[in-house]
Structure formats: C-alpha cells, structure tokens
Amino acid sequence: MKMAKYDSARKFEHGITKLEDFFLFAALIVLTGSILIQIIGRYVLRIPTPWCEELARYLFIALTYVGSGRAFINGGHIGIDLVDTLVEKHSKEPVGFMKKFNRVSVLVTEAFIICFGVIYIQYLQKIAARPQVSASMHINMMIPMSFVLIGILLMSYHNICRLFYDYEAGEKEKEGEEA
C-alpha cells in the first residue's frame, strides 16, 4: 500500500513537471515572438510597440520563477561541491553523511522558501488592496506578480518531494528496470 502512495505521488509530480515544461516552452516561444515584433517594429517599420517590451519583461519574470521551481527537479540550481569533496576525503562513510547533510540542507532551504513566501503573500495582499494596471498592456499587475508566488509554491513543492525520494536514485532505478 505504501508503494501505491509513492507511485501516485511520483505520477502527480510528473504531471506537474509536464505542465511546467509546457508552460516554459510556450512562454519562451511567445517571448521570442514578442522580441521579434519589437525589433521589426522599432528598426524596420519604425513603429513603437511598447506592449511588446512589457510582455517580454513579464514573460521573462514568469520564466525565471517557474523555471526555478522546475530546476529543483534536476539539480539545475548553482551548487558548491566543496562539502562533497571534503567529506569524500575525510569521512569513512561519505554516502551516509551526504544523505543526512542533503536532508538538512533541503529543510533549511524549505524554511527560507516558506519565510519568503509568507512575506511575499503579505506584499501581494497590500498590492491587491490598491489595484494597479500596467502602463502599456493595461493588465492588472497582480497577474505578472503572481508568477513569483507560483514559482515559490513550485519550489516548495519540489523541495518537499526531495525529502521523500531522491530524484537521481529514481532515475537510476528506471534505467535498471529498462535494461
């Protein structure tokens, strides 16, 4: 029964990952198109298109925060392997120590993400009390600002998943099953 919960949790996270991948792909395509329209409008047609620049800015913010949540899955964030190197040289059981160290670092990271998330939610509540619209596109500023919160939630979710299973171990298990 425990394995069924484990498998369904992995499937759910896999579904979220697919949604993130689709969003990131679509946002990158729209961002590229927006920049191309801006270039053609400014330099070829000599027509100002300020909405393109604003759209590109908001999409870049969305890509950054949603992508940072996605980067938790494959270890895409910057890492320092100094601890790994020192532990391998000076420990009799480096694998066990590194597993414990990684768990603690995940918990510390999660605490930071939660604190930042709470502060950001309070900030969004203040912004929601006085609605603002963007200068060129005339959309509610809560829309682009919500991508920061979405990124925080995705980072937190993927970080919590790291406590329950190791992504690298799961991939190695899949490779072993296919062989």
mmCIF file with all atom_site columns, C-alpha atoms in Angstrom:
data_model
loop_
_atom_site.group_PDB
_atom_site.id
_atom_site.type_symbol
_atom_site.label_atom_id
_atom_site.label_alt_id
_atom_site.label_comp_id
_atom_site.label_asym_id
_atom_site.label_entity_id
_atom_site.label_seq_id
_atom_site.pdbx_PDB_ins_code
_atom_site.Cartn_x
_atom_site.Cartn_y
_atom_site.Cartn_z
_atom_site.occupancy
_atom_site.B_iso_or_equiv
_atom_site.pdbx_formal_charge
_atom_site.auth_seq_id
_atom_site.auth_comp_id
_atom_site.auth_asym_id
_atom_site.auth_atom_id
_atom_site.pdbx_PDB_model_num
ATOM 1   C CA . MET A 1 1   ? 0.000  0.000  0.000   1.00 0.00 ? 1   MET A CA 1
ATOM 2   C CA . LYS A 1 2   ? 2.872  2.348  0.794   1.00 0.00 ? 2   LYS A CA 1
ATOM 3   C CA . MET A 1 3   ? 4.348  1.805  -2.670  1.00 0.00 ? 3   MET A CA 1
ATOM 4   C CA . ALA A 1 4   ? 0.997  2.744  -4.257  1.00 0.00 ? 4   ALA A CA 1
ATOM 5   C CA . LYS A 1 5   ? 1.081  6.104  -2.450  1.00 0.00 ? 5   LYS A CA 1
ATOM 6   C CA . TYR A 1 6   ? 4.701  6.543  -3.503  1.00 0.00 ? 6   TYR A CA 1
ATOM 7   C CA . ASP A 1 7   ? 3.872  5.778  -7.141  1.00 0.00 ? 7   ASP A CA 1
ATOM 8   C CA . SER A 1 8   ? 0.830  8.064  -7.192  1.00 0.00 ? 8   SER A CA 1
ATOM 9   C CA . ALA A 1 9   ? 2.857  10.889 -5.632  1.00 0.00 ? 9   ALA A CA 1
ATOM 10  C CA . ARG A 1 10  ? 5.549  10.416 -8.281  1.00 0.00 ? 10  ARG A CA 1
ATOM 11  C CA . LYS A 1 11  ? 2.903  10.397 -11.037 1.00 0.00 ? 11  LYS A CA 1
ATOM 12  C CA . PHE A 1 12  ? 1.332  13.572 -9.645  1.00 0.00 ? 12  PHE A CA 1
ATOM 13  C CA . GLU A 1 13  ? 4.703  15.304 -9.551  1.00 0.00 ? 13  GLU A CA 1
ATOM 14  C CA . HIS A 1 14  ? 5.445  14.050 -13.048 1.00 0.00 ? 14  HIS A CA 1
ATOM 15  C CA . GLY A 1 15  ? 2.168  15.636 -14.198 1.00 0.00 ? 15  GLY A CA 1
ATOM 16  C CA . ILE A 1 16  ? 3.121  18.945 -12.583 1.00 0.00 ? 16  ILE A CA 1
ATOM 17  C CA . THR A 1 17  ? 6.517  18.719 -14.234 1.00 0.00 ? 17  THR A CA 1
ATOM 18  C CA . LYS A 1 18  ? 4.885  18.204 -17.641 1.00 0.00 ? 18  LYS A CA 1
ATOM 19  C CA . LEU A 1 19  ? 2.693  21.285 -17.050 1.00 0.00 ? 19  LEU A CA 1
ATOM 20  C CA . GLU A 1 20  ? 5.765  23.293 -16.071 1.00 0.00 ? 20  GLU A CA 1
ATOM 21  C CA . ASP A 1 21  ? 7.605  22.121 -19.185 1.00 0.00 ? 21  ASP A CA 1
ATOM 22  C CA . PHE A 1 22  ? 4.662  23.046 -21.411 1.00 0.00 ? 22  PHE A CA 1
ATOM 23  C CA . PHE A 1 23  ? 4.310  26.475 -19.814 1.00 0.00 ? 23  PHE A CA 1
ATOM 24  C CA . LEU A 1 24  ? 8.044  27.163 -20.061 1.00 0.00 ? 24  LEU A CA 1
ATOM 25  C CA . PHE A 1 25  ? 8.104  26.115 -23.719 1.00 0.00 ? 25  PHE A CA 1
ATOM 26  C CA . ALA A 1 26  ? 5.033  28.206 -24.617 1.00 0.00 ? 26  ALA A CA 1
ATOM 27  C CA . ALA A 1 27  ? 6.273  31.241 -22.671 1.00 0.00 ? 27  ALA A CA 1
ATOM 28  C CA . LEU A 1 28  ? 9.657  31.034 -24.375 1.00 0.00 ? 28  LEU A CA 1
ATOM 29  C CA . ILE A 1 29  ? 8.018  30.906 -27.816 1.00 0.00 ? 29  ILE A CA 1
ATOM 30  C CA . VAL A 1 30  ? 5.780  33.911 -27.016 1.00 0.00 ? 30  VAL A CA 1
ATOM 31  C CA . LEU A 1 31  ? 8.752  35.774 -25.500 1.00 0.00 ? 31  LEU A CA 1
ATOM 32  C CA . THR A 1 32  ? 10.808 35.192 -28.637 1.00 0.00 ? 32  THR A CA 1
ATOM 33  C CA . GLY A 1 33  ? 7.910  36.300 -30.844 1.00 0.00 ? 33  GLY A CA 1
ATOM 34  C CA . SER A 1 34  ? 7.403  39.420 -28.752 1.00 0.00 ? 34  SER A CA 1
ATOM 35  C CA . ILE A 1 35  ? 11.050 40.377 -29.052 1.00 0.00 ? 35  ILE A CA 1
ATOM 36  C CA . LEU A 1 36  ? 10.969 39.776 -32.822 1.00 0.00 ? 36  LEU A CA 1
ATOM 37  C CA . ILE A 1 37  ? 7.887  42.003 -33.167 1.00 0.00 ? 37  ILE A CA 1
ATOM 38  C CA . GLN A 1 38  ? 9.674  44.655 -31.092 1.00 0.00 ? 38  GLN A CA 1
ATOM 39  C CA . ILE A 1 39  ? 12.759 44.510 -33.325 1.00 0.00 ? 39  ILE A CA 1
ATOM 40  C CA . ILE A 1 40  ? 10.767 44.610 -36.573 1.00 0.00 ? 40  ILE A CA 1
ATOM 41  C CA . GLY A 1 41  ? 8.532  47.391 -35.279 1.00 0.00 ? 41  GLY A CA 1
ATOM 42  C CA . ARG A 1 42  ? 11.378 49.529 -33.992 1.00 0.00 ? 42  ARG A CA 1
ATOM 43  C CA . TYR A 1 43  ? 14.058 49.095 -36.642 1.00 0.00 ? 43  TYR A CA 1
ATOM 44  C CA . VAL A 1 44  ? 12.213 48.085 -39.824 1.00 0.00 ? 44  VAL A CA 1
ATOM 45  C CA . LEU A 1 45  ? 8.772  49.695 -39.638 1.00 0.00 ? 45  LEU A CA 1
ATOM 46  C CA . ARG A 1 46  ? 9.735  52.495 -37.218 1.00 0.00 ? 46  ARG A CA 1
ATOM 47  C CA . ILE A 1 47  ? 6.536  51.884 -35.251 1.00 0.00 ? 47  ILE A CA 1
ATOM 48  C CA . PRO A 1 48  ? 6.741  51.941 -31.449 1.00 0.00 ? 48  PRO A CA 1
ATOM 49  C CA . THR A 1 49  ? 5.460  48.772 -29.785 1.00 0.00 ? 49  THR A CA 1
ATOM 50  C CA . PRO A 1 50  ? 5.830  49.332 -26.034 1.00 0.00 ? 50  PRO A CA 1
ATOM 51  C CA . TRP A 1 51  ? 3.460  46.452 -25.240 1.00 0.00 ? 51  TRP A CA 1
ATOM 52  C CA . CYS A 1 52  ? 5.990  44.008 -26.744 1.00 0.00 ? 52  CYS A CA 1
ATOM 53  C CA . GLU A 1 53  ? 8.688  45.145 -24.373 1.00 0.00 ? 53  GLU A CA 1
ATOM 54  C CA . GLU A 1 54  ? 6.333  44.929 -21.397 1.00 0.00 ? 54  GLU A CA 1
ATOM 55  C CA . LEU A 1 55  ? 5.095  41.480 -22.418 1.00 0.00 ? 55  LEU A CA 1
ATOM 56  C CA . ALA A 1 56  ? 8.684  40.277 -22.823 1.00 0.00 ? 56  ALA A CA 1
ATOM 57  C CA . ARG A 1 57  ? 9.551  41.598 -19.367 1.00 0.00 ? 57  ARG A CA 1
ATOM 58  C CA . TYR A 1 58  ? 6.609  39.829 -17.716 1.00 0.00 ? 58  TYR A CA 1
ATOM 59  C CA . LEU A 1 59  ? 7.286  36.580 -19.568 1.00 0.00 ? 59  LEU A CA 1
ATOM 60  C CA . PHE A 1 60  ? 10.936 36.725 -18.564 1.00 0.00 ? 60  PHE A CA 1
ATOM 61  C CA . ILE A 1 61  ? 9.884  37.073 -14.922 1.00 0.00 ? 61  ILE A CA 1
ATOM 62  C CA . ALA A 1 62  ? 7.474  34.144 -15.310 1.00 0.00 ? 62  ALA A CA 1
ATOM 63  C CA . LEU A 1 63  ? 10.167 32.015 -16.973 1.00 0.00 ? 63  LEU A CA 1
ATOM 64  C CA . THR A 1 64  ? 12.597 32.807 -14.169 1.00 0.00 ? 64  THR A CA 1
ATOM 65  C CA . TYR A 1 65  ? 10.316 31.860 -11.293 1.00 0.00 ? 65  TYR A CA 1
ATOM 66  C CA . VAL A 1 66  ? 8.504  28.905 -12.845 1.00 0.00 ? 66  VAL A CA 1
ATOM 67  C CA . GLY A 1 67  ? 11.848 27.702 -14.235 1.00 0.00 ? 67  GLY A CA 1
ATOM 68  C CA . SER A 1 68  ? 13.444 27.936 -10.790 1.00 0.00 ? 68  SER A CA 1
ATOM 69  C CA . GLY A 1 69  ? 10.748 25.612 -9.478  1.00 0.00 ? 69  GLY A CA 1
ATOM 70  C CA . ARG A 1 70  ? 11.484 23.257 -12.362 1.00 0.00 ? 70  ARG A CA 1
ATOM 71  C CA . ALA A 1 71  ? 15.222 23.436 -11.684 1.00 0.00 ? 71  ALA A CA 1
ATOM 72  C CA . PHE A 1 72  ? 14.708 21.801 -8.281  1.00 0.00 ? 72  PHE A CA 1
ATOM 73  C CA . ILE A 1 73  ? 13.901 18.534 -10.019 1.00 0.00 ? 73  ILE A CA 1
ATOM 74  C CA . ASN A 1 74  ? 17.102 18.080 -11.979 1.00 0.00 ? 74  ASN A CA 1
ATOM 75  C CA . GLY A 1 75  ? 19.502 19.953 -9.698  1.00 0.00 ? 75  GLY A CA 1
ATOM 76  C CA . GLY A 1 76  ? 19.724 22.888 -12.079 1.00 0.00 ? 76  GLY A CA 1
ATOM 77  C CA . HIS A 1 77  ? 20.478 25.418 -9.360  1.00 0.00 ? 77  HIS A CA 1
ATOM 78  C CA . ILE A 1 78  ? 24.015 26.521 -8.670  1.00 0.00 ? 78  ILE A CA 1
ATOM 79  C CA . GLY A 1 79  ? 25.761 24.209 -6.258  1.00 0.00 ? 79  GLY A CA 1
ATOM 80  C CA . ILE A 1 80  ? 29.069 24.134 -4.426  1.00 0.00 ? 80  ILE A CA 1
ATOM 81  C CA . ASP A 1 81  ? 30.701 20.740 -4.228  1.00 0.00 ? 81  ASP A CA 1
ATOM 82  C CA . LEU A 1 82  ? 33.211 21.745 -1.559  1.00 0.00 ? 82  LEU A CA 1
ATOM 83  C CA . VAL A 1 83  ? 31.325 19.783 1.114   1.00 0.00 ? 83  VAL A CA 1
ATOM 84  C CA . ASP A 1 84  ? 31.203 16.707 -1.154  1.00 0.00 ? 84  ASP A CA 1
ATOM 85  C CA . THR A 1 85  ? 34.946 16.896 -1.770  1.00 0.00 ? 85  THR A CA 1
ATOM 86  C CA . LEU A 1 86  ? 35.831 17.366 1.909   1.00 0.00 ? 86  LEU A CA 1
ATOM 87  C CA . VAL A 1 87  ? 33.537 14.577 3.071   1.00 0.00 ? 87  VAL A CA 1
ATOM 88  C CA . GLU A 1 88  ? 34.906 12.134 0.480   1.00 0.00 ? 88  GLU A CA 1
ATOM 89  C CA . LYS A 1 89  ? 38.471 12.850 1.652   1.00 0.00 ? 89  LYS A CA 1
ATOM 90  C CA . HIS A 1 90  ? 37.895 12.815 5.401   1.00 0.00 ? 90  HIS A CA 1
ATOM 91  C CA . SER A 1 91  ? 34.947 10.501 6.076   1.00 0.00 ? 91  SER A CA 1
ATOM 92  C CA . LYS A 1 92  ? 34.815 6.742  6.328   1.00 0.00 ? 92  LYS A CA 1
ATOM 93  C CA . GLU A 1 93  ? 31.187 6.706  5.200   1.00 0.00 ? 93  GLU A CA 1
ATOM 94  C CA . PRO A 1 94  ? 30.704 9.682  2.874   1.00 0.00 ? 94  PRO A CA 1
ATOM 95  C CA . VAL A 1 95  ? 27.436 8.483  1.303   1.00 0.00 ? 95  VAL A CA 1
ATOM 96  C CA . GLY A 1 96  ? 25.585 8.254  4.624   1.00 0.00 ? 96  GLY A CA 1
ATOM 97  C CA . PHE A 1 97  ? 26.871 11.634 5.782   1.00 0.00 ? 97  PHE A CA 1
ATOM 98  C CA . MET A 1 98  ? 25.956 13.302 2.493   1.00 0.00 ? 98  MET A CA 1
ATOM 99  C CA . LYS A 1 99  ? 22.412 11.902 2.611   1.00 0.00 ? 99  LYS A CA 1
ATOM 100 C CA . LYS A 1 100 ? 21.949 13.408 6.072   1.00 0.00 ? 100 LYS A CA 1
ATOM 101 C CA . PHE A 1 101 ? 23.592 16.666 5.005   1.00 0.00 ? 101 PHE A CA 1
ATOM 102 C CA . ASN A 1 102 ? 21.339 16.875 1.954   1.00 0.00 ? 102 ASN A CA 1
ATOM 103 C CA . ARG A 1 103 ? 18.223 16.328 4.094   1.00 0.00 ? 103 ARG A CA 1
ATOM 104 C CA . VAL A 1 104 ? 19.258 19.143 6.425   1.00 0.00 ? 104 VAL A CA 1
ATOM 105 C CA . SER A 1 105 ? 20.025 21.453 3.505   1.00 0.00 ? 105 SER A CA 1
ATOM 106 C CA . VAL A 1 106 ? 16.615 20.676 1.972   1.00 0.00 ? 106 VAL A CA 1
ATOM 107 C CA . LEU A 1 107 ? 14.929 21.564 5.275   1.00 0.00 ? 107 LEU A CA 1
ATOM 108 C CA . VAL A 1 108 ? 16.889 24.825 5.599   1.00 0.00 ? 108 VAL A CA 1
ATOM 109 C CA . THR A 1 109 ? 16.036 25.716 2.001   1.00 0.00 ? 109 THR A CA 1
ATOM 110 C CA . GLU A 1 110 ? 12.379 24.921 2.629   1.00 0.00 ? 110 GLU A CA 1
ATOM 111 C CA . ALA A 1 111 ? 12.339 27.160 5.712   1.00 0.00 ? 111 ALA A CA 1
ATOM 112 C CA . PHE A 1 112 ? 13.773 30.014 3.650   1.00 0.00 ? 112 PHE A CA 1
ATOM 113 C CA . ILE A 1 113 ? 11.263 29.450 0.834   1.00 0.00 ? 113 ILE A CA 1
ATOM 114 C CA . ILE A 1 114 ? 8.347  29.417 3.305   1.00 0.00 ? 114 ILE A CA 1
ATOM 115 C CA . CYS A 1 115 ? 9.545  32.618 5.015   1.00 0.00 ? 115 CYS A CA 1
ATOM 116 C CA . PHE A 1 116 ? 9.950  34.387 1.680   1.00 0.00 ? 116 PHE A CA 1
ATOM 117 C CA . GLY A 1 117 ? 6.562  33.078 0.556   1.00 0.00 ? 117 GLY A CA 1
ATOM 118 C CA . VAL A 1 118 ? 4.801  34.422 3.645   1.00 0.00 ? 118 VAL A CA 1
ATOM 119 C CA . ILE A 1 119 ? 6.434  37.839 3.197   1.00 0.00 ? 119 ILE A CA 1
ATOM 120 C CA . TYR A 1 120 ? 5.522  37.881 -0.485  1.00 0.00 ? 120 TYR A CA 1
ATOM 121 C CA . ILE A 1 121 ? 1.895  36.915 0.193   1.00 0.00 ? 121 ILE A CA 1
ATOM 122 C CA . GLN A 1 122 ? 1.638  39.815 2.641   1.00 0.00 ? 122 GLN A CA 1
ATOM 123 C CA . TYR A 1 123 ? 3.080  42.096 -0.051  1.00 0.00 ? 123 TYR A CA 1
ATOM 124 C CA . LEU A 1 124 ? 0.574  40.833 -2.621  1.00 0.00 ? 124 LEU A CA 1
ATOM 125 C CA . GLN A 1 125 ? -2.267 41.495 -0.200  1.00 0.00 ? 125 GLN A CA 1
ATOM 126 C CA . LYS A 1 126 ? -1.160 45.125 0.051   1.00 0.00 ? 126 LYS A CA 1
ATOM 127 C CA . ILE A 1 127 ? -0.972 45.372 -3.738  1.00 0.00 ? 127 ILE A CA 1
ATOM 128 C CA . ALA A 1 128 ? -4.421 43.786 -4.115  1.00 0.00 ? 128 ALA A CA 1
ATOM 129 C CA . ALA A 1 129 ? -5.889 46.418 -1.799  1.00 0.00 ? 129 ALA A CA 1
ATOM 130 C CA . ARG A 1 130 ? -4.901 49.105 -4.322  1.00 0.00 ? 130 ARG A CA 1
ATOM 131 C CA . PRO A 1 131 ? -5.174 47.563 -7.782  1.00 0.00 ? 131 PRO A CA 1
ATOM 132 C CA . GLN A 1 132 ? -2.681 48.788 -10.358 1.00 0.00 ? 132 GLN A CA 1
ATOM 133 C CA . VAL A 1 133 ? -2.597 48.302 -14.114 1.00 0.00 ? 133 VAL A CA 1
ATOM 134 C CA . SER A 1 134 ? 0.471  48.027 -16.298 1.00 0.00 ? 134 SER A CA 1
ATOM 135 C CA . ALA A 1 135 ? 1.496  51.021 -18.364 1.00 0.00 ? 135 ALA A CA 1
ATOM 136 C CA . SER A 1 136 ? 1.304  49.601 -21.889 1.00 0.00 ? 136 SER A CA 1
ATOM 137 C CA . MET A 1 137 ? -0.761 46.419 -21.771 1.00 0.00 ? 137 MET A CA 1
ATOM 138 C CA . HIS A 1 138 ? -3.304 47.731 -19.229 1.00 0.00 ? 138 HIS A CA 1
ATOM 139 C CA . ILE A 1 139 ? -3.500 44.439 -17.330 1.00 0.00 ? 139 ILE A CA 1
ATOM 140 C CA . ASN A 1 140 ? -3.831 44.050 -13.578 1.00 0.00 ? 140 ASN A CA 1
ATOM 141 C CA . MET A 1 141 ? -0.336 43.936 -12.064 1.00 0.00 ? 141 MET A CA 1
ATOM 142 C CA . MET A 1 142 ? -1.393 41.018 -9.880  1.00 0.00 ? 142 MET A CA 1
ATOM 143 C CA . ILE A 1 143 ? -1.094 38.795 -12.964 1.00 0.00 ? 143 ILE A CA 1
ATOM 144 C CA . PRO A 1 144 ? 2.651  39.226 -13.583 1.00 0.00 ? 144 PRO A CA 1
ATOM 145 C CA . MET A 1 145 ? 3.356  39.497 -9.854  1.00 0.00 ? 145 MET A CA 1
ATOM 146 C CA . SER A 1 146 ? 1.589  36.201 -9.189  1.00 0.00 ? 146 SER A CA 1
ATOM 147 C CA . PHE A 1 147 ? 4.260  34.316 -11.139 1.00 0.00 ? 147 PHE A CA 1
ATOM 148 C CA . VAL A 1 148 ? 6.671  34.954 -8.273  1.00 0.00 ? 148 VAL A CA 1
ATOM 149 C CA . LEU A 1 149 ? 4.218  33.272 -5.901  1.00 0.00 ? 149 LEU A CA 1
ATOM 150 C CA . ILE A 1 150 ? 3.663  30.402 -8.347  1.00 0.00 ? 150 ILE A CA 1
ATOM 151 C CA . GLY A 1 151 ? 7.432  29.906 -8.536  1.00 0.00 ? 151 GLY A CA 1
ATOM 152 C CA . ILE A 1 152 ? 7.678  29.928 -4.737  1.00 0.00 ? 152 ILE A CA 1
ATOM 153 C CA . LEU A 1 153 ? 4.938  27.289 -4.474  1.00 0.00 ? 153 LEU A CA 1
ATOM 154 C CA . LEU A 1 154 ? 6.580  25.115 -7.143  1.00 0.00 ? 154 LEU A CA 1
ATOM 155 C CA . MET A 1 155 ? 9.998  25.383 -5.482  1.00 0.00 ? 155 MET A CA 1
ATOM 156 C CA . SER A 1 156 ? 8.458  24.491 -2.134  1.00 0.00 ? 156 SER A CA 1
ATOM 157 C CA . TYR A 1 157 ? 6.551  21.528 -3.586  1.00 0.00 ? 157 TYR A CA 1
ATOM 158 C CA . HIS A 1 158 ? 9.547  20.074 -5.403  1.00 0.00 ? 158 HIS A CA 1
ATOM 159 C CA . ASN A 1 159 ? 11.750 20.675 -2.381  1.00 0.00 ? 159 ASN A CA 1
ATOM 160 C CA . ILE A 1 160 ? 9.318  18.771 -0.134  1.00 0.00 ? 160 ILE A CA 1
ATOM 161 C CA . CYS A 1 161 ? 9.276  15.936 -2.674  1.00 0.00 ? 161 CYS A CA 1
ATOM 162 C CA . ARG A 1 162 ? 13.067 15.771 -2.345  1.00 0.00 ? 162 ARG A CA 1
ATOM 163 C CA . LEU A 1 163 ? 12.609 14.858 1.311   1.00 0.00 ? 163 LEU A CA 1
ATOM 164 C CA . PHE A 1 164 ? 10.650 11.750 0.389   1.00 0.00 ? 164 PHE A CA 1
ATOM 165 C CA . TYR A 1 165 ? 12.661 10.435 -2.521  1.00 0.00 ? 165 TYR A CA 1
ATOM 166 C CA . ASP A 1 166 ? 15.864 11.091 -4.325  1.00 0.00 ? 166 ASP A CA 1
ATOM 167 C CA . TYR A 1 167 ? 15.452 12.170 -7.940  1.00 0.00 ? 167 TYR A CA 1
ATOM 168 C CA . GLU A 1 168 ? 18.746 10.658 -9.039  1.00 0.00 ? 168 GLU A CA 1
ATOM 169 C CA . ALA A 1 169 ? 18.006 7.331  -7.346  1.00 0.00 ? 169 ALA A CA 1
ATOM 170 C CA . GLY A 1 170 ? 14.601 7.223  -9.029  1.00 0.00 ? 170 GLY A CA 1
ATOM 171 C CA . GLU A 1 171 ? 16.137 7.779  -12.448 1.00 0.00 ? 171 GLU A CA 1
ATOM 172 C CA . LYS A 1 172 ? 18.768 5.079  -11.847 1.00 0.00 ? 172 LYS A CA 1
ATOM 173 C CA . GLU A 1 173 ? 16.026 2.652  -10.799 1.00 0.00 ? 173 GLU A CA 1
ATOM 174 C CA . LYS A 1 174 ? 14.150 3.338  -14.048 1.00 0.00 ? 174 LYS A CA 1
ATOM 175 C CA . GLU A 1 175 ? 17.290 2.730  -16.109 1.00 0.00 ? 175 GLU A CA 1
ATOM 176 C CA . GLY A 1 176 ? 17.850 -0.578 -14.267 1.00 0.00 ? 176 GLY A CA 1
ATOM 177 C CA . GLU A 1 177 ? 14.267 -1.686 -14.971 1.00 0.00 ? 177 GLU A CA 1
ATOM 178 C CA . GLU A 1 178 ? 14.570 -0.902 -18.698 1.00 0.00 ? 178 GLU A CA 1
ATOM 179 C CA . ALA A 1 179 ? 17.799 -2.868 -19.100 1.00 0.00 ? 179 ALA A CA 1
#
